CSV table of C-alpha atoms and ligand atoms in Angstrom, one decimal:
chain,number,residue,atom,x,y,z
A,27,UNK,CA,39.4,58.3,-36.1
A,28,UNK,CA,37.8,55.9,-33.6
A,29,UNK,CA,39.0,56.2,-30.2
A,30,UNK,CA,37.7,54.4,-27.3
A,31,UNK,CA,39.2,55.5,-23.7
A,32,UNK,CA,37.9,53.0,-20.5
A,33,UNK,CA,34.8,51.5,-21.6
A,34,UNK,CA,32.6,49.2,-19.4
A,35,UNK,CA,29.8,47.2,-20.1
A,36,UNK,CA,27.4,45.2,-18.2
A,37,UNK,CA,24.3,42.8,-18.3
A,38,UNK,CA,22.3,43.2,-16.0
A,39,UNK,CA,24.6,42.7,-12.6
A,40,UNK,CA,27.6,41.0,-14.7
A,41,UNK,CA,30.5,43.3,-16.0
A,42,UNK,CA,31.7,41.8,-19.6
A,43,UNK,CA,34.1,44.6,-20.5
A,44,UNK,CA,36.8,46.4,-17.7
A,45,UNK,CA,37.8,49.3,-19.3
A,46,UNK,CA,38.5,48.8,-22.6
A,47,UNK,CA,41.1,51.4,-24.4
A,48,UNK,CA,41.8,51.2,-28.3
A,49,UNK,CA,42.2,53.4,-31.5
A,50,UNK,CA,41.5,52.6,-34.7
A,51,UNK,CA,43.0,55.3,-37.0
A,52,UNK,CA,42.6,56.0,-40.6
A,53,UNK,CA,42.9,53.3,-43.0
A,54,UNK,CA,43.9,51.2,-40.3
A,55,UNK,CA,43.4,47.2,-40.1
A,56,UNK,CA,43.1,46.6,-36.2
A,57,UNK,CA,42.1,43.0,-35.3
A,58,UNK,CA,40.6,41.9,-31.7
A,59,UNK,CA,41.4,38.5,-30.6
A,60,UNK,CA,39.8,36.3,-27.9
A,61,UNK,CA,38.1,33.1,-26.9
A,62,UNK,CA,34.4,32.5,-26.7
A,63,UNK,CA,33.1,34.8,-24.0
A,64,UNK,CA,35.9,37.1,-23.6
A,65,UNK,CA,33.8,40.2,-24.6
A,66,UNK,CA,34.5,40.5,-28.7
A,67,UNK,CA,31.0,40.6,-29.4
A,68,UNK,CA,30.1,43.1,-26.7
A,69,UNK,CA,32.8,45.2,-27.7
A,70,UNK,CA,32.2,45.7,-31.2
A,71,UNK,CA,28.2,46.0,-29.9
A,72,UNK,CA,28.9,48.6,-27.9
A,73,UNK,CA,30.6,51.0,-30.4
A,74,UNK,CA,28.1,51.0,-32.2
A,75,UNK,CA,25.2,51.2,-30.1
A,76,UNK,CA,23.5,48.3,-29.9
A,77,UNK,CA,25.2,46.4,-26.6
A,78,UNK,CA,24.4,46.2,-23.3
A,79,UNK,CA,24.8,48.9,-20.3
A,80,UNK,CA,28.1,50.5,-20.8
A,81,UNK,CA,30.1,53.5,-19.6
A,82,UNK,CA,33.3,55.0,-21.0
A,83,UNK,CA,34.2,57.7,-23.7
A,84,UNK,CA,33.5,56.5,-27.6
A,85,UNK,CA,34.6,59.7,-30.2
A,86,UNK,CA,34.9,59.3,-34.0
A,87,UNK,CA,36.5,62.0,-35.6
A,88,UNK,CA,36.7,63.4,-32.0
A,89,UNK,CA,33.3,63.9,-31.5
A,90,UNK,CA,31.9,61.9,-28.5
A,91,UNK,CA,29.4,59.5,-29.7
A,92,UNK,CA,28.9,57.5,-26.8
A,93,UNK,CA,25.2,59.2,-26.0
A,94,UNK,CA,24.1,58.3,-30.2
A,95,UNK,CA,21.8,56.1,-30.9
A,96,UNK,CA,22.9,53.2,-33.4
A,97,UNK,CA,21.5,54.7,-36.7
A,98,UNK,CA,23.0,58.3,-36.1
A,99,UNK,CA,26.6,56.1,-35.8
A,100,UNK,CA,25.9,54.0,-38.7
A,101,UNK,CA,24.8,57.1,-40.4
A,102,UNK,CA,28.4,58.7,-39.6
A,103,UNK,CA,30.2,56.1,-41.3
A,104,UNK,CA,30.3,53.0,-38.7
A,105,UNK,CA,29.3,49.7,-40.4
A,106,UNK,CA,29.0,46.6,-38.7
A,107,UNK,CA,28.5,42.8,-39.7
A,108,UNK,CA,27.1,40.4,-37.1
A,109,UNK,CA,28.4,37.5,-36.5
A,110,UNK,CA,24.9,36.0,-37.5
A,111,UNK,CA,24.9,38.0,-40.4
A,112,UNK,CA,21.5,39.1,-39.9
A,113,UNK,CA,20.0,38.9,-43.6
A,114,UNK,CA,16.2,39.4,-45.3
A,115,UNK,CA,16.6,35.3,-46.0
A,116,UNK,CA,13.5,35.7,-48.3
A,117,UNK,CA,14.6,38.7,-50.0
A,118,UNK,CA,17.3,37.9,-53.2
A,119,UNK,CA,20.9,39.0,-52.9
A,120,UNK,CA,20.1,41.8,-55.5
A,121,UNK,CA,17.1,43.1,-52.9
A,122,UNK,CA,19.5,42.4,-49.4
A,123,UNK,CA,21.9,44.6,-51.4
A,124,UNK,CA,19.7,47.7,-52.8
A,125,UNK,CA,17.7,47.8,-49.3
A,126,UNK,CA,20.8,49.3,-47.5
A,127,UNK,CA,20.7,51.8,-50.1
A,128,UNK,CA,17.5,53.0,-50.3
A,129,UNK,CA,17.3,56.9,-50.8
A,130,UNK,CA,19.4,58.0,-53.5
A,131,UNK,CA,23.2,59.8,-53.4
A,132,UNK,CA,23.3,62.7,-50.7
A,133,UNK,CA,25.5,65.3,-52.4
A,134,UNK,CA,28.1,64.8,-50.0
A,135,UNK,CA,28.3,61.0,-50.7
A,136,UNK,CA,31.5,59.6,-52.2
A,137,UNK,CA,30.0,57.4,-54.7
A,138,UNK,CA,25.9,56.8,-56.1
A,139,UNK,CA,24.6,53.5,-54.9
A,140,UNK,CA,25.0,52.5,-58.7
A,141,UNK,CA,28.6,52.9,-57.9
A,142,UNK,CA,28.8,51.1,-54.8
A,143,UNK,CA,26.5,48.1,-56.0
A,144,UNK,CA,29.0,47.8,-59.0
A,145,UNK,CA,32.5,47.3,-56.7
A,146,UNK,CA,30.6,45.4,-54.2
A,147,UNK,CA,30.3,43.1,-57.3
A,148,UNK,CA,33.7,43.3,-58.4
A,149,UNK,CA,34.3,42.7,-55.3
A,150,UNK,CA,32.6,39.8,-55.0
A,151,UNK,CA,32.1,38.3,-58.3
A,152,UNK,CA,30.6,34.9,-56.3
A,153,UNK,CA,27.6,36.9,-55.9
A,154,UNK,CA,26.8,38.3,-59.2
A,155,UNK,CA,25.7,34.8,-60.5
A,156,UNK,CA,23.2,34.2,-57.8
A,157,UNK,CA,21.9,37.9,-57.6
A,158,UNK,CA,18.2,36.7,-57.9
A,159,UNK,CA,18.3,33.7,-55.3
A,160,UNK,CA,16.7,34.3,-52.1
A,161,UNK,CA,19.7,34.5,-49.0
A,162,UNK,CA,17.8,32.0,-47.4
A,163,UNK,CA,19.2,29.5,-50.4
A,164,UNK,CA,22.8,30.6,-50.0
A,165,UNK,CA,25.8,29.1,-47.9
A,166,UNK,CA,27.0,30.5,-45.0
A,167,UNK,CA,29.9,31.8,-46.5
A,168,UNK,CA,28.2,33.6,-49.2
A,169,UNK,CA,25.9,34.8,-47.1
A,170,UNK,CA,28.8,36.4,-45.2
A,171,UNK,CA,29.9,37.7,-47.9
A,172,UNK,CA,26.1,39.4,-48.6
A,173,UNK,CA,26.2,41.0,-45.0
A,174,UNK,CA,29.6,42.5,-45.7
A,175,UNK,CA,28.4,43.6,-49.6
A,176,UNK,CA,25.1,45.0,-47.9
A,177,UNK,CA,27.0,46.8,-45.6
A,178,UNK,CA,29.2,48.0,-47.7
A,179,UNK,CA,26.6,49.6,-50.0
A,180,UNK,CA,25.6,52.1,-47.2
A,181,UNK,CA,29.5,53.6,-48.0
A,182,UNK,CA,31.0,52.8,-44.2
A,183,UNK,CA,34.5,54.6,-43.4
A,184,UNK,CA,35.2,52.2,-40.7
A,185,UNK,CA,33.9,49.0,-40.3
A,186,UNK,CA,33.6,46.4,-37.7
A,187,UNK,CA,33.5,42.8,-38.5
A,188,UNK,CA,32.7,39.8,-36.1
A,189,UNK,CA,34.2,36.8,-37.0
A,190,UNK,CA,34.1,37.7,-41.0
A,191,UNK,CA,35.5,33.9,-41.9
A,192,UNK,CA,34.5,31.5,-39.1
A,193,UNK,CA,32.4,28.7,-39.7
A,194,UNK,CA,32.9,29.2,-43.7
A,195,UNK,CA,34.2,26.6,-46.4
A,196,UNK,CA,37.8,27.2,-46.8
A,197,UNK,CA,37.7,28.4,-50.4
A,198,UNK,CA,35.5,31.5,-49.3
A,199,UNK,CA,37.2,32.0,-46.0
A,200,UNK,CA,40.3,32.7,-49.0
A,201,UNK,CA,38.3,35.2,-50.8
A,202,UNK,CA,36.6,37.2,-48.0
A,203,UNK,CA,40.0,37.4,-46.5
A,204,UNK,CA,40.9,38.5,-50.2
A,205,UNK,CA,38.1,40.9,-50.2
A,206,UNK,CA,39.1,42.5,-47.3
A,207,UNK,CA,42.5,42.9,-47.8
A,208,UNK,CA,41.6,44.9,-50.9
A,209,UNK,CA,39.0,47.0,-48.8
A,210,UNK,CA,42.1,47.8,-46.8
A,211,UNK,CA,44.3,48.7,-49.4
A,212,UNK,CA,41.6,50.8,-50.7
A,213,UNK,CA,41.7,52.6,-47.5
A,214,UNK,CA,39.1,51.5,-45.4
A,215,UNK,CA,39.0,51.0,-42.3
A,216,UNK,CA,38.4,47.9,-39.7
A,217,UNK,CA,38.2,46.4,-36.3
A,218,UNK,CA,38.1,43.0,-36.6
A,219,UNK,CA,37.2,40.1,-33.8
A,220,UNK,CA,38.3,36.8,-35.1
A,221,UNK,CA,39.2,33.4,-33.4
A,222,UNK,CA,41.0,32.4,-36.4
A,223,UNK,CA,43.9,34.2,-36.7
A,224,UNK,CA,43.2,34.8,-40.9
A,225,UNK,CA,43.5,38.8,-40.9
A,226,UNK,CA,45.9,39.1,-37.5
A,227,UNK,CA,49.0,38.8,-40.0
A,228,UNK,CA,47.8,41.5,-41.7
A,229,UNK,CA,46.9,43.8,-38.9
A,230,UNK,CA,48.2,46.8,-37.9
A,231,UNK,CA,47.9,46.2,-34.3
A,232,UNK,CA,46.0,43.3,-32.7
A,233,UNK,CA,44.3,43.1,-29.1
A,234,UNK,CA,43.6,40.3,-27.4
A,235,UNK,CA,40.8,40.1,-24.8
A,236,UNK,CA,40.6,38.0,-21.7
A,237,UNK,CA,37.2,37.9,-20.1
A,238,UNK,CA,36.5,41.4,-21.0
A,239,UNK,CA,40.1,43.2,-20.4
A,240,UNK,CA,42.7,44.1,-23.3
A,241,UNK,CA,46.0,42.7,-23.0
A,242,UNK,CA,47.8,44.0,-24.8
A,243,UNK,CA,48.5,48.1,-25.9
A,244,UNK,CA,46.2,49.4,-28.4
B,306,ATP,P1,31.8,34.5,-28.8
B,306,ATP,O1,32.9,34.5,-29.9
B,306,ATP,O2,31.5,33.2,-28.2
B,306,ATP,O3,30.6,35.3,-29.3
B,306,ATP,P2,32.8,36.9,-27.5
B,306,ATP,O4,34.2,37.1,-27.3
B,306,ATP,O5,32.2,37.6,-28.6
B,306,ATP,O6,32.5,35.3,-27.6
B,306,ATP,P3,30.7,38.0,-25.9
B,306,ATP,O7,29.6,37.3,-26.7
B,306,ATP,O8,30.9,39.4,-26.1
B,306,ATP,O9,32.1,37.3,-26.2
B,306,ATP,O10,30.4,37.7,-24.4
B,306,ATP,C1,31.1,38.3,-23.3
B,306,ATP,C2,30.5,37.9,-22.0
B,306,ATP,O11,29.2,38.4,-21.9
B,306,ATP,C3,30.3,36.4,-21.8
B,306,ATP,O12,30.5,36.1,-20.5
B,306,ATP,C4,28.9,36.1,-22.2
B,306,ATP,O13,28.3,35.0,-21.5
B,306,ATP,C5,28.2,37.4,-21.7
B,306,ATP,N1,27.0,37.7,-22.6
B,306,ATP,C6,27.0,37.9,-23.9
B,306,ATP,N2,25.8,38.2,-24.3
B,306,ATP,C7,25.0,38.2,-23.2
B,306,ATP,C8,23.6,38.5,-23.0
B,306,ATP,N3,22.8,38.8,-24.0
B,306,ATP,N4,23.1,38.4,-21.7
B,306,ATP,C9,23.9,38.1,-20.7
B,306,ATP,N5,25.3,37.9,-20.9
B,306,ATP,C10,25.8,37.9,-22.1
């Protein structure tokens, strides 16, 4: 569903990917590994949309997306949590959660946002008892666990995760890992940059990067 054939990337002068080759196919857990600086973050940036100078072919559903701007990919199913998580800090959880799901069901959609809100909460039952506290009032692990529930609420078919449990207290690192083992079994699915080797087990194929190129097959 996601295939990415010799991508580059740059900033400014500095090349931070060397052409970069994976797949990521239906239902598929695909994890990226790599120290600080080898290029996760510019990877998963790049596909959708919102990294540095790049070349190289991008197609999803094999339709070159490579020329789309980031909205058109999100709006084709790509979803993405930062590694800084990027919330409204003084918006609740409830208001983080509904804002990525502003419009209403397209007929097309798979499920109503009243649907999605409800397994996000199933999902993560942590954050139905704080649904009215600002995210700025939240720990870091439950406010990785908003960015992936927000994200989720916009109905992604792939999504790619940086660093989903690092820097989290151990007990939430267990049930985002939890989480998204379940999101896998339930079909979607993921590209995953982590440091700390909590999803690799469960991976259908991990990369590793090292200062920008893939070592090993996709
Ligand atoms: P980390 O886990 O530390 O974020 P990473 O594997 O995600 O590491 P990237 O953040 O993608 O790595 O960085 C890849 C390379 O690009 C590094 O050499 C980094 O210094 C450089 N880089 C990243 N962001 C920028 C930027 N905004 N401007 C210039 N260089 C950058």
């Amino acid at each position: 569903m996601l295939n990415v054939e010799g991508l580059n990337a740059w900033y400014g002068q500095a090349q931070a990917l060397f052409d970069v080759s994976l797949t990521v196919g239906e239902g598929e857990l695909v994890v990226i590994q790599g120290l600080n600086g080898a290029g996760k973050s510019t990877l998963l940036q790049s596909l959708i949309g919102i990294g540095p100078r790049a070349q190289g072919r991008i197609t999803w559903h094999n339709e070159p997306i490579q020329a789309w701007p980031a909205h058109r990919r999100a709006k084709a199913g790509l979803g993405f949590v930062a590694e800084d998580r990027r919330l409204f800090t003084a918006l609740s959880v409830k208001e983080n959660l509904w804002i990525a799901s502003p419009s209403g069901a397209s007929p097309s959609a798979q499920a109503t946002p009243a649907q999605r809100f409800d397994r996000v909460m199933a999902l993560f039952p942590q954050l139905q008892t704080m649904l009215h506290r600002p995210a700025s009032q939240m720990s870091g692990g439950e406010q990785q666990m908003l960015a992936l529930a927000r994200t989720l609420m916009t109905g992604p078919r792939l999504l790619l995760l940086d660093e989903p449990c690092e820097g989290i207290a151990p007990v939430l690192v267990a049930a985002m890992r939890d989480a998204l083992l379940q999101l896998a079994r339930e079909g979607v699915a993921m590209l995953v940059a982590e440091q700390n080797n909590i999803l690799a087990g469960h991976a259908q194929r991990v990369l590793v990067l090292t200062s920008g190129h893939v070592n090993a097959p996709a």
